[in-house]
Coordinates of C-alpha atoms in Angstrom, one line a residue:
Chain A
X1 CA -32.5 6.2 -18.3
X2 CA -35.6 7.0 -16.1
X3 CA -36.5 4.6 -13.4
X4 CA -39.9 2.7 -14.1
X5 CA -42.4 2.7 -11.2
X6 CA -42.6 -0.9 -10.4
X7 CA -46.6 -1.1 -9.4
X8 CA -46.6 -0.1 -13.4
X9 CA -45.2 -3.7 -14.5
X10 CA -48.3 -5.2 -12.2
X11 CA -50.3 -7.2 -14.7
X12 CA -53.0 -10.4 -14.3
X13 CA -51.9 -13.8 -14.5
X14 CA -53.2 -15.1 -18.2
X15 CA -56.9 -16.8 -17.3
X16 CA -56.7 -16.9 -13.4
X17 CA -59.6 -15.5 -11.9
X18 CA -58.8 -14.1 -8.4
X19 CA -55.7 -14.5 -6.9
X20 CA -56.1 -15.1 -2.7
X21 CA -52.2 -15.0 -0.8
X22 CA -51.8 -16.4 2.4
X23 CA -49.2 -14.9 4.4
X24 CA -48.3 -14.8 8.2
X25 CA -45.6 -12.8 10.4
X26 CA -43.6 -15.4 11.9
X27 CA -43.2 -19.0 10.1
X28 CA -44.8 -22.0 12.3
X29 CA -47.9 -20.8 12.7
X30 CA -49.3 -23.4 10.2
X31 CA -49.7 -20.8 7.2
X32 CA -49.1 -23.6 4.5
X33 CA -51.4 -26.3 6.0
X34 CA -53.7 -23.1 5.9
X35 CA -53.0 -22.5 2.2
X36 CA -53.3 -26.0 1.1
X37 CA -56.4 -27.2 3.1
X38 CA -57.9 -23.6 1.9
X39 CA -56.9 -24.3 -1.7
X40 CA -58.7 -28.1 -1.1
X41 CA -61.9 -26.4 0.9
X42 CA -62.3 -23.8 -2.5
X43 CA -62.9 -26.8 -4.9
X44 CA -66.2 -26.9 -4.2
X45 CA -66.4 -23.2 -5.7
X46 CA -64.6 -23.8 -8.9
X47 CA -61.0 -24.7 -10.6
X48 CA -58.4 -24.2 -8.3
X49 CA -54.8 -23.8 -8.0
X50 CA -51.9 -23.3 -5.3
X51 CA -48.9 -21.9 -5.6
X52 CA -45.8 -22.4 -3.2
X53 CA -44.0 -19.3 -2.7
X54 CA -42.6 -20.1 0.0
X55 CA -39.2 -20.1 -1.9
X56 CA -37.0 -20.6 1.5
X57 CA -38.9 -23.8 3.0
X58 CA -41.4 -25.0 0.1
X59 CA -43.5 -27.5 2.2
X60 CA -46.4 -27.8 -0.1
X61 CA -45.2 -31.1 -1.9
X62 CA -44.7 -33.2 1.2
X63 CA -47.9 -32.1 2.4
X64 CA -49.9 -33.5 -1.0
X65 CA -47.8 -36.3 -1.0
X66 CA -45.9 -35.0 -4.3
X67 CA -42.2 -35.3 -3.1
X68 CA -39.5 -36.0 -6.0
X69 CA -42.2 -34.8 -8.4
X70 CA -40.9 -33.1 -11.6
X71 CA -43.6 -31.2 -13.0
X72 CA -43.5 -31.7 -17.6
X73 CA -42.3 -28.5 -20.0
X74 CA -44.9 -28.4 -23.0
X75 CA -43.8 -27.3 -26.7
X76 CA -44.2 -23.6 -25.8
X77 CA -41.9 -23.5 -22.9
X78 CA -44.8 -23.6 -20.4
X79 CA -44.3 -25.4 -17.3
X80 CA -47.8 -27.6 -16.7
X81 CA -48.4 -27.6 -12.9
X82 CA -49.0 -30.9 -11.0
X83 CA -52.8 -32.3 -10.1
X84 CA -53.2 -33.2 -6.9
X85 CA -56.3 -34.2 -5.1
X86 CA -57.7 -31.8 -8.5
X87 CA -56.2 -29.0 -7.9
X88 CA -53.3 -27.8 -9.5
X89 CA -49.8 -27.3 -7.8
X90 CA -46.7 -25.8 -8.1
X91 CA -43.7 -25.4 -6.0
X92 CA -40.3 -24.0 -5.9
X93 CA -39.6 -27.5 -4.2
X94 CA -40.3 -29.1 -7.5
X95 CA -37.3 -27.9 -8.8
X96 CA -34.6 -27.9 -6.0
X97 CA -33.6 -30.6 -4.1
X98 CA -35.3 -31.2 -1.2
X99 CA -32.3 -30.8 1.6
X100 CA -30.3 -28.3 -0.3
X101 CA -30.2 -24.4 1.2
X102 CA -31.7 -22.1 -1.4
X103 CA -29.9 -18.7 -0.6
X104 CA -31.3 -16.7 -2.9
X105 CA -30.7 -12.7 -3.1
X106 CA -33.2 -10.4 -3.5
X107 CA -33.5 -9.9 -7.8
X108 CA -33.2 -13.5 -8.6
X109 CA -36.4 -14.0 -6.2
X110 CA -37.9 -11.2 -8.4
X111 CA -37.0 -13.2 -11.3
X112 CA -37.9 -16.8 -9.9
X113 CA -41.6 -15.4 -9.2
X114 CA -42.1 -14.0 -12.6
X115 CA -41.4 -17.1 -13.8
X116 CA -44.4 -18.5 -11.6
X117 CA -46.4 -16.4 -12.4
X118 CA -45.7 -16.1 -16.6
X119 CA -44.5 -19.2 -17.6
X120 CA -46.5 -21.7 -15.8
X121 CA -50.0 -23.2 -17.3
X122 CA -52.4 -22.2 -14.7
X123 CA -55.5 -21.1 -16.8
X124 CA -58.2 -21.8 -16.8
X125 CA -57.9 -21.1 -12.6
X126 CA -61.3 -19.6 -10.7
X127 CA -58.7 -19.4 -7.7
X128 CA -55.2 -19.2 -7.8
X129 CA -53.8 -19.7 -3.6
X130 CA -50.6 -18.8 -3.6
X131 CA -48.6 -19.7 -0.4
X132 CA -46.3 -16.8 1.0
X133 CA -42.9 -17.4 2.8
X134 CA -43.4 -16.2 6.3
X135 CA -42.1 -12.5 6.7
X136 CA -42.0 -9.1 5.1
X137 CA -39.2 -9.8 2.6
X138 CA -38.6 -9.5 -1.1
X139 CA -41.3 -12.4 -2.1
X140 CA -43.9 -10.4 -0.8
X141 CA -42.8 -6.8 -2.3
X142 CA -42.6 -8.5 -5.5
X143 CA -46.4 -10.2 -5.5
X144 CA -47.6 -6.5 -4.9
X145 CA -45.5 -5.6 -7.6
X146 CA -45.9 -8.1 -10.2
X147 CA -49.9 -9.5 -10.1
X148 CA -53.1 -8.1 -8.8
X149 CA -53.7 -9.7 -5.5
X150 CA -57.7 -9.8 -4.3
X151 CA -57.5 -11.0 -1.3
X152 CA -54.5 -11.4 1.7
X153 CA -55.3 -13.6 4.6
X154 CA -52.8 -13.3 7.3
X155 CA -52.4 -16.9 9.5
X156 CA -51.3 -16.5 13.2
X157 CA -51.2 -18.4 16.7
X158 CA -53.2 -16.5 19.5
X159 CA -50.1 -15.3 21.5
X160 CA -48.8 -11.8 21.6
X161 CA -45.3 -13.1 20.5
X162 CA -46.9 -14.0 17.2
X163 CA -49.5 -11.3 16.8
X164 CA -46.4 -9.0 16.7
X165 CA -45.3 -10.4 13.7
X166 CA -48.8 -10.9 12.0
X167 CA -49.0 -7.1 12.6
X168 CA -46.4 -6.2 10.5
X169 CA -47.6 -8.5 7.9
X170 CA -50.5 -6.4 8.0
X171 CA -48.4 -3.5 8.4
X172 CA -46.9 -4.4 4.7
X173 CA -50.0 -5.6 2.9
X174 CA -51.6 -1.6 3.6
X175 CA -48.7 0.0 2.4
X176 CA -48.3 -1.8 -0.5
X177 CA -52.2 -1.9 -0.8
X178 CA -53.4 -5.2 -0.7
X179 CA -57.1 -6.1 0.1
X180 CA -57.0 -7.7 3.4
X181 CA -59.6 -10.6 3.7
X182 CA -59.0 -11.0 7.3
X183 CA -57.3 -13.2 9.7
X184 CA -57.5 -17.0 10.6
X185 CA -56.5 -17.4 13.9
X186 CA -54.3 -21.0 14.2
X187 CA -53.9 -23.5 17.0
X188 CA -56.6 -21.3 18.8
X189 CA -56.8 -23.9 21.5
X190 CA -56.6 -28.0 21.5
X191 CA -58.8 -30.6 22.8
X192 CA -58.3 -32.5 25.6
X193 CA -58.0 -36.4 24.1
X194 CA -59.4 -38.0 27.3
X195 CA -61.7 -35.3 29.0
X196 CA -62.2 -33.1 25.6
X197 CA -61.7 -29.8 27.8
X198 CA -59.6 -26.9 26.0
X199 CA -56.1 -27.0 26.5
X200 CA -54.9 -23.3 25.8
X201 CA -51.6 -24.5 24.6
X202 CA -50.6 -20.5 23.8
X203 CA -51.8 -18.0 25.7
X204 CA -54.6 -15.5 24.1
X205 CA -53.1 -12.2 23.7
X206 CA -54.6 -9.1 22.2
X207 CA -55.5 -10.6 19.1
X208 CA -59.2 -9.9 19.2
X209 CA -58.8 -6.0 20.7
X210 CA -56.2 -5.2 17.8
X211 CA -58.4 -6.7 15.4
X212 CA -61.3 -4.6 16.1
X213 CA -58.9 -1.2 16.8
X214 CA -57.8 -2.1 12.8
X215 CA -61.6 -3.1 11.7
X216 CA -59.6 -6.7 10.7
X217 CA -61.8 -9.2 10.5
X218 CA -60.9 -12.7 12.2
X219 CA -62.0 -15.6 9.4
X220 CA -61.9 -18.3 11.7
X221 CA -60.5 -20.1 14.8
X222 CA -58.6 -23.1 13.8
X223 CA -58.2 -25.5 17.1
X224 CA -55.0 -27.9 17.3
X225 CA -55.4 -31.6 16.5
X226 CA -52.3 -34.1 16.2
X227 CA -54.5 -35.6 12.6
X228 CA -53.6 -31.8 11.5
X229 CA -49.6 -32.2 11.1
X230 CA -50.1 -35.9 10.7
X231 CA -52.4 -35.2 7.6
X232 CA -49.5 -32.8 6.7
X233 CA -47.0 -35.7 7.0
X234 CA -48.6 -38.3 5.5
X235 CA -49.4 -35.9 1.8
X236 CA -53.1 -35.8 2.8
X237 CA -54.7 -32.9 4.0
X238 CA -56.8 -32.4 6.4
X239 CA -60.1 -31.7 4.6
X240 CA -59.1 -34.8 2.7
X241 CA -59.0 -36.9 5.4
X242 CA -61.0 -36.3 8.0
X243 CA -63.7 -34.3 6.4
X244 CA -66.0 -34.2 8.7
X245 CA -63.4 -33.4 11.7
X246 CA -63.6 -29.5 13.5
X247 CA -60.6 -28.4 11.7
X248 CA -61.7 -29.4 8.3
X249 CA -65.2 -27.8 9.0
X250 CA -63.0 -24.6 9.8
X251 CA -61.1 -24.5 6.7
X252 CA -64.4 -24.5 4.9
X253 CA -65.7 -21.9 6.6
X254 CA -62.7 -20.2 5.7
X255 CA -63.2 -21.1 1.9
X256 CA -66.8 -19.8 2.2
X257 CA -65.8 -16.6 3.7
X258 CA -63.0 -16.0 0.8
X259 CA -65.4 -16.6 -1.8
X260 CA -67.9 -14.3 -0.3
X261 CA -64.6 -11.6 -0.2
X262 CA -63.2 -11.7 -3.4
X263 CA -66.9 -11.9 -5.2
Chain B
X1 CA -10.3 -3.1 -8.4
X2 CA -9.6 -6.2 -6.7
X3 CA -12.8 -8.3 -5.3
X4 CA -12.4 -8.9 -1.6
X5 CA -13.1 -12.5 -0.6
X6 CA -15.8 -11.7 2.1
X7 CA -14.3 -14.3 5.0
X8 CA -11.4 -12.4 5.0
X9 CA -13.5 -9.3 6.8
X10 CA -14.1 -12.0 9.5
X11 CA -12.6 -11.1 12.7
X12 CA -13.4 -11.6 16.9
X13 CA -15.7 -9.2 18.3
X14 CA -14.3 -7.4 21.0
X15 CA -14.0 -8.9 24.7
X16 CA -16.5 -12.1 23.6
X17 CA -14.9 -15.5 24.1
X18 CA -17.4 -17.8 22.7
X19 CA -20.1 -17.4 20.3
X20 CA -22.8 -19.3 19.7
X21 CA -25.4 -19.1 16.9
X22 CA -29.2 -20.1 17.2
X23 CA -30.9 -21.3 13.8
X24 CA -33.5 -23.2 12.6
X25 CA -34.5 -23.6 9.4
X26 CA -38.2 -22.6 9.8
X27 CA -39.6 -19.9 11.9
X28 CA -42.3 -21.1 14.9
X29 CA -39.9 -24.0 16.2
X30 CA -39.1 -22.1 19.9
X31 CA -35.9 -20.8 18.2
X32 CA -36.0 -17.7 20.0
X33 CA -37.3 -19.2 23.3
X34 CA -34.5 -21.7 23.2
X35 CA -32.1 -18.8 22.7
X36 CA -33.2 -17.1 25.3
X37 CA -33.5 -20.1 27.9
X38 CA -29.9 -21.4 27.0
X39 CA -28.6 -17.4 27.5
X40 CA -30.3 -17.6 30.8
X41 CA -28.6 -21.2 31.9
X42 CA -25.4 -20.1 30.2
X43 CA -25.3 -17.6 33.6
X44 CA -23.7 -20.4 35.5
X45 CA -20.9 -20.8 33.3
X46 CA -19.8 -16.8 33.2
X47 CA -21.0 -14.1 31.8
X48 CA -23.4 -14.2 29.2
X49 CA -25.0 -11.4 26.2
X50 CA -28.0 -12.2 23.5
X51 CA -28.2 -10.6 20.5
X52 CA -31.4 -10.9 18.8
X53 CA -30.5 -11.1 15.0
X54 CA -34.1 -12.1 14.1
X55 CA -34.4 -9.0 11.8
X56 CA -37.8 -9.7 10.6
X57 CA -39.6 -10.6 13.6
X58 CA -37.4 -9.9 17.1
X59 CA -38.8 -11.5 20.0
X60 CA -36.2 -11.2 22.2
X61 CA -37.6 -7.8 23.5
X62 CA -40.9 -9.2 24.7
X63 CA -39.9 -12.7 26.2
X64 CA -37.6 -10.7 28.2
X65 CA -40.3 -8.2 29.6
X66 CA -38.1 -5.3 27.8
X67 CA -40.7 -4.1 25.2
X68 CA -40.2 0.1 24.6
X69 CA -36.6 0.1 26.2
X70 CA -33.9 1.8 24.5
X71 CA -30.3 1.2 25.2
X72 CA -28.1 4.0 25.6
X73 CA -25.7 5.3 23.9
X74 CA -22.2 5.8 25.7
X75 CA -19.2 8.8 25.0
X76 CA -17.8 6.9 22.3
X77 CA -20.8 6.1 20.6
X78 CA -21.2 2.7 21.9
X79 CA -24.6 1.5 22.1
X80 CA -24.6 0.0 25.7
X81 CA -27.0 -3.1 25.6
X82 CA -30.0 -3.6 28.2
X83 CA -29.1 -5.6 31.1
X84 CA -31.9 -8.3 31.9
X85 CA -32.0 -11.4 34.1
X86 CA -28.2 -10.4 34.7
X87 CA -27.6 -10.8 30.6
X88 CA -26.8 -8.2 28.5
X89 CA -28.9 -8.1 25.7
X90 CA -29.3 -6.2 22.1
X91 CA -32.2 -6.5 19.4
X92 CA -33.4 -5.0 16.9
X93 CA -36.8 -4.8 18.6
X94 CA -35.3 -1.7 20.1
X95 CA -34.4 0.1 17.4
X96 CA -37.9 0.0 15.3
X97 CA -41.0 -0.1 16.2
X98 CA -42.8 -3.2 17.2
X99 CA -45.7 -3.0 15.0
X100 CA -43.8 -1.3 11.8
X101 CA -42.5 -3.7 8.9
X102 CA -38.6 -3.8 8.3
X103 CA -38.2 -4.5 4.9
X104 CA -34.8 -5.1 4.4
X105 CA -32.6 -5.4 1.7
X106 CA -29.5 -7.1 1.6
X107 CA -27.0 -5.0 2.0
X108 CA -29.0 -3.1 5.1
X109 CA -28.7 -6.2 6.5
X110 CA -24.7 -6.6 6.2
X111 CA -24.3 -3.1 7.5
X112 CA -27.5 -3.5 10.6
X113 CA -25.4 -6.8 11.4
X114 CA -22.0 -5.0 11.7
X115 CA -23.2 -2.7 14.0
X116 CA -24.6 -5.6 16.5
X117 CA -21.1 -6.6 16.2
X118 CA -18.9 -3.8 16.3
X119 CA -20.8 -0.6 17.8
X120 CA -21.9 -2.7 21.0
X121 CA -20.5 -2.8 23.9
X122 CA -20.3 -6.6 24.5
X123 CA -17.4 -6.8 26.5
X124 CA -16.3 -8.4 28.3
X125 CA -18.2 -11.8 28.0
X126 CA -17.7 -15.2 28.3
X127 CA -20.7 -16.4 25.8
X128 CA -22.7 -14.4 23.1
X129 CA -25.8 -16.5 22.4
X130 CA -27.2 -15.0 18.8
X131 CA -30.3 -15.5 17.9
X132 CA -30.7 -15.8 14.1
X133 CA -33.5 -15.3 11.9
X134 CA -34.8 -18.2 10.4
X135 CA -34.4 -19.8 7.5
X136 CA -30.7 -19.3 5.5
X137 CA -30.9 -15.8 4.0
X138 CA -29.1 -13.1 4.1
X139 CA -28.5 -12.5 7.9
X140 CA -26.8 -16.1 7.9
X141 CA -24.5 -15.3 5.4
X142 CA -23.7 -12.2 6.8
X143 CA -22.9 -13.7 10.4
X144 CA -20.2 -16.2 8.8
X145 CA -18.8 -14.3 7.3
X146 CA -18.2 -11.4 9.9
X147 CA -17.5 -13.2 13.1
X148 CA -16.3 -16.4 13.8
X149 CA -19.1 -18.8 15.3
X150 CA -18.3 -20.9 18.0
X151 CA -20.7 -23.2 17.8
X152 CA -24.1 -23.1 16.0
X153 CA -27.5 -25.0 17.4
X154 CA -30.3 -25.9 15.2
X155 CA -33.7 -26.1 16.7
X156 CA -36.3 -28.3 15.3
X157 CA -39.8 -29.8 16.4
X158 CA -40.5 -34.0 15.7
X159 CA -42.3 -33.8 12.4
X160 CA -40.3 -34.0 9.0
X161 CA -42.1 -30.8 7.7
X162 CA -39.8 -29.1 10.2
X163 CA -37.3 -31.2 9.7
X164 CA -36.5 -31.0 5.7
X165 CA -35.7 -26.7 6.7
X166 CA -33.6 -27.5 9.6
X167 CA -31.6 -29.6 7.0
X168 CA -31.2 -26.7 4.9
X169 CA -29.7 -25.0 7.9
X170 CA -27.6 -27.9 8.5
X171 CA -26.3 -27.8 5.2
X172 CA -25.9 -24.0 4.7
X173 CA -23.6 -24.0 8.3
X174 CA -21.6 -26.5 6.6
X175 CA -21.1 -24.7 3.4
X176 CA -19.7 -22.3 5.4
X177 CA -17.5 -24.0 7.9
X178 CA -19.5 -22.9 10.8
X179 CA -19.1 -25.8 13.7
X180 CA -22.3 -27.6 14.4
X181 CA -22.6 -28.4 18.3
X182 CA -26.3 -30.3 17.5
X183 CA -29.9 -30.1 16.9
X184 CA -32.7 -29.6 20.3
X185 CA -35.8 -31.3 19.5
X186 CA -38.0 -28.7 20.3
X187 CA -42.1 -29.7 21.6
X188 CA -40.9 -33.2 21.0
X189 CA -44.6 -34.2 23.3
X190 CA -47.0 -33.1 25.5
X191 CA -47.8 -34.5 29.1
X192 CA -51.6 -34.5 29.1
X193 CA -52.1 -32.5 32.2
X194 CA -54.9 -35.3 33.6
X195 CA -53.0 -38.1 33.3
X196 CA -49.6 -37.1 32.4
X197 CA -49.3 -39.1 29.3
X198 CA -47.7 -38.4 26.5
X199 CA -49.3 -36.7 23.6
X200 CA -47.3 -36.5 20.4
X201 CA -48.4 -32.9 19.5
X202 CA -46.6 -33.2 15.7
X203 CA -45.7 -36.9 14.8
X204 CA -41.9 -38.1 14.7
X205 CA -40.4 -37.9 11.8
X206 CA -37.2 -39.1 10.4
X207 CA -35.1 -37.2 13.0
X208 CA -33.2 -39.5 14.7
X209 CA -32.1 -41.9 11.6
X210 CA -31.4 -38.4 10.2
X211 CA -29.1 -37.2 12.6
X212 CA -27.2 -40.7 12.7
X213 CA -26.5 -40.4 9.2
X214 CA -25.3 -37.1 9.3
X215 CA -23.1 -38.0 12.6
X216 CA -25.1 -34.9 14.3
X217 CA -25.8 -34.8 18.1
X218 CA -29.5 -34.6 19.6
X219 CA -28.6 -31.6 22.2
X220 CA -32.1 -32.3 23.6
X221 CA -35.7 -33.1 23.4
X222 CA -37.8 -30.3 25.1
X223 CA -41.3 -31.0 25.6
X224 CA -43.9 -28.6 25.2
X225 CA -45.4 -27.6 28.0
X226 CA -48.2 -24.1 27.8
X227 CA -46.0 -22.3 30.2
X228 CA -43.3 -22.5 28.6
X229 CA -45.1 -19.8 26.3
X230 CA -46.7 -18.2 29.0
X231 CA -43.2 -17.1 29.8
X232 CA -42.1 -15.8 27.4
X233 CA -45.4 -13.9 26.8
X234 CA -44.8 -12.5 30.3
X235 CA -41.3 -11.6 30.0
X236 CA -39.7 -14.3 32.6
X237 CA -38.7 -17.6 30.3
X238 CA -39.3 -20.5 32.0
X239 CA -35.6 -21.0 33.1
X240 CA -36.4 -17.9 35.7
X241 CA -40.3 -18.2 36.0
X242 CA -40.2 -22.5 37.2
X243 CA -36.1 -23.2 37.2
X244 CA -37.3 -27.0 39.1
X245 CA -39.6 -27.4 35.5
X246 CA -38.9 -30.6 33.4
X247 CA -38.6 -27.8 30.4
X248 CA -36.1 -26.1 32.4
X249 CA -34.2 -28.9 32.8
X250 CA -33.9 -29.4 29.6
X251 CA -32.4 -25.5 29.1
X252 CA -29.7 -26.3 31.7
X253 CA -28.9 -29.9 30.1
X254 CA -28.5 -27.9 26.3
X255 CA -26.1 -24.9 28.3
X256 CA -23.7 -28.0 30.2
X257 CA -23.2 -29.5 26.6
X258 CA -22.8 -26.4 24.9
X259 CA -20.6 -25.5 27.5
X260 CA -18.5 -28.5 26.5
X261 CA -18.6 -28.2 23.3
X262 CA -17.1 -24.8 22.8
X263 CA -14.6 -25.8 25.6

């Protein structure tokens, strides 16, 4: 039997257009409000859709307010993704129970993101987001392996303790050669409510000198607001509701910049 | 050939009295921090060791000002951890590099994990404070079933986004019999530093009725507090760096009841 080279079994996802993966080192950093407020910013661009990878904490329904959603099963077998705020959604957390511990090993992760990828109706999709689970695990080897990425955007916080791990995201996505779009640098800083000065809640670290030592581009600074996690909580984003806020202007700068990337 | 049941490899580790297991269910919640404060608070109590388990993204290395150290390696092939703060201490983050991704399968994991276990030279010890990747994959598993856990802590912040993973890691220590001591609500507010009032950084979730139903213990609220990352950028946690802190505080109430718990 000879062994198959598993970059060969790579193949596009049936009528989805570019395919943009937002990853990050470490979890916490806010990579799936990034993803969803990202996917939400790209509308203006064309058909978009998002796609929760994030198979060990799926947080993308309660952030569009799509808890205990089942998504339907047409007549082919074809699971048809939920529409939320017109984009199209799916999520491992669609089809687990929200409090129960998914321990998945390593090939029936290979198996569940085939499935995501082949057997769910995304076409016709300009711009398919697909949300990564924090980490250099199996997910991540098996989205190199499986589709043709065109863009990775790597989320982190400004301290060292972070930037560690966003390195070795970064670290990953060149070996297994994935374009690199750049990073967006989270919680860069928060407003002070009363006196509006900057509160530097985590200290800069090297960030900007490593980006420039790796020609990395940094997307955008993202500062903390409270409205950002309570957007998160309440199922509506960001960019949904407070669109003309600082953050929301960020994450379409971000959207612009991705479009501008991936061509 | 006969299948082994896995819990029946469990056994003590050498010399260590009490073990007790950090989680979380999501990465970015202080889980390493609090690990690494309670270790440090633990002092008064006997003698304490840290194990970083966090395979994917140690930080025990650099919030403990230890970053290119190597342990050594004794006669009898014992690794001999570092010695920091008056702790002994043993991660990963020593082995590799810090930038380099560890893409670990499975059963690298079981046999990387043994050797934390088995190959170190813990003893003797009155507390082993391991700090565990997060989420509930393969590392998790591992750990119950090789050593017996004496207690395990599950860090969380306010907001249910965190909240629905640190379930999962309730309900995976439970699946596997592992003794729950109680959950630290981790950056549970800010003090604005003008006027000291509170800001709720990520809004309260369903935490506390949570925890009542479940009959599960708040350890402790820690607020957040930018020094509390400062030190662990700089190497000296905040339980060394300000031990009179309100955040410290908090580290030495967590250690007294963890104390009592594992009795």
């Amino acid at each position: 039997m000879t062994q198959m080279n598993p970059f060969e079994q790579q193949s596009p996802i049936l009528g989805v257009k570019k395919i943009i993966a937002v990853a990050s080192g470490k979890g916490g950093v806010g990579k799936s409000t990034v993803a969803v407020n990202l996917a939400l910013a790209l509308r203006q661009y064309g058909s978009v859709g998002l796609l929760d990878a994030d198979i060990y904490g799926p947080s993308i329904p309660r952030m569009l307010g799509a808890i205990n959603q089942k998504p339907q099963v047409d007549t082919q077998q074809n699971i048809i993704p939920l529409s939320r705020y017109g984009i199209k959604v799916m999520s491992i957390g669609f089809l687990v129970e929200e409090n129960a511990a998914v321990v998945w090993r390593g090939p029936m992760l290979f198996k569940a993101m085939d499935q995501f990828f082949r057997d769910v109706k995304w076409e016709p999709l300009d711009y398919l987001v697909i949300d990564l689970p924090p980490g250099t695990g199996d997910v991540q080897l098996s989205l190199a392996q499986k589709v043709p990425v065109n863009a990775a955007v790597i989320v982190t916080t400004p301290q060292n303790v972070s930037l560690i791990d966003a390195k070795k995201a970064i670290d990953m996505f060149e070996r297994t050669q994935i374009k690199i779009a750049g990073v967006v640098e989270n919680m860069s800083y928060m407003l002070n409510p009363d006196s509006q000065e900057k509160i530097q809640l985590f200290p800069k670290g090297e960030i900007d000198s490593y980006l420039t030592s790796k020609k990395l581009t940094k997307l955008v600074e993202i500062p903390f607001h409270p409205h950002v996690s309570m957007g998160s909580e309440a199922g509506i984003p960001i960019v949904e509701s407070y669109p003309d806020s600082i953050e929301s202007k960020a994450f379409h700068t971000l959207a612009a910049r991705l479009k501008e990337f991936v061509g």
